Amino acid sequence: VHGESAWHAHQGQRVVEYQQALQTVSDPLLGWTTVHGRQYYVRQFRNMKGTIPLDAMDPQALIDYTGVVGQLLAKGHARTSGAS
């Protein structure tokens, strides 16, 4: 789609919407964000399971980590169509 109807205020959103339209199964972590005024799209790098060594983290790193995990969980719940 070209022209004014294809314009997006956020370029990450543009990439995500077109990828979702073209792919039969979309990456569940596909999304977009803005960091320090720069627009990005985000995706799963590799489909690998991993663990975070929580017992090896210092207290501030653990606080930072849980804050990020909480934000991601909240965003995931907000994007679902049903009641959580």
C-alpha positions in Angstrom: 0.0 0.0 0.0 1.4 3.4 -1.0 0.4 6.9 -0.5 -1.2 8.7 2.4 -3.2 5.7 3.6 0.1 3.8 4.2 1.5 6.6 6.5 2.3 5.6 10.0 3.3 7.9 12.9 5.5 5.1 14.3 7.8 3.3 11.9 8.1 0.3 14.2 4.3 -0.1 14.2 4.4 0.1 10.4 6.9 -2.8 10.2 5.0 -4.9 12.8 1.6 -4.4 11.0 3.0 -5.4 7.6 4.8 -8.5 9.1 1.6 -9.6 10.8 -0.3 -9.2 7.5 2.3 -11.2 5.6 3.0 -14.0 8.1 0.6 -16.8 8.8 2.0 -17.3 12.3 3.3 -14.1 13.8 6.1 -13.8 16.4 4.3 -13.5 19.8 6.9 -11.1 21.0 6.6 -8.8 17.9 6.0 -5.2 18.9 7.2 -1.6 18.8 8.6 0.9 21.2 10.3 4.3 21.4 13.5 4.8 23.3 14.9 8.3 23.8 12.9 9.5 20.8 14.0 6.8 18.4 11.4 4.3 17.0 12.1 0.6 17.1 10.4 -2.7 16.4 11.1 -5.6 18.7 11.0 -9.3 18.0 12.1 -12.6 19.4 15.8 -13.1 18.5 15.8 -16.9 18.6 13.2 -19.4 19.8 15.4 -20.6 22.7 14.5 -21.2 26.3 16.7 -19.6 28.8 16.9 -18.9 32.5 18.0 -15.9 34.5 20.2 -16.6 37.5 18.1 -14.7 40.0 20.2 -15.8 43.0 23.3 -14.3 41.4 21.7 -10.8 40.9 22.5 -7.9 43.1 19.4 -6.3 44.7 19.2 -3.4 42.3 19.5 -5.6 39.2 16.8 -7.8 40.6 14.5 -4.8 41.1 15.2 -3.6 37.6 14.6 -7.1 36.2 11.3 -7.6 38.0 10.2 -4.1 36.9 10.7 -5.0 33.2 9.1 -8.4 33.6 6.1 -6.7 35.2 5.7 -4.2 32.4 5.9 -6.9 29.8 3.3 -9.0 31.6 1.0 -6.0 32.0 1.3 -5.1 28.3 0.6 -8.7 27.4 -2.6 -8.8 29.5 -3.7 -5.4 28.1 -3.4 -6.7 24.6 -5.6 -9.7 25.1 -9.2 -9.5 24.1 -10.7 -11.5 27.1 -10.9 -10.7 30.7 -7.7 -11.7 32.6 
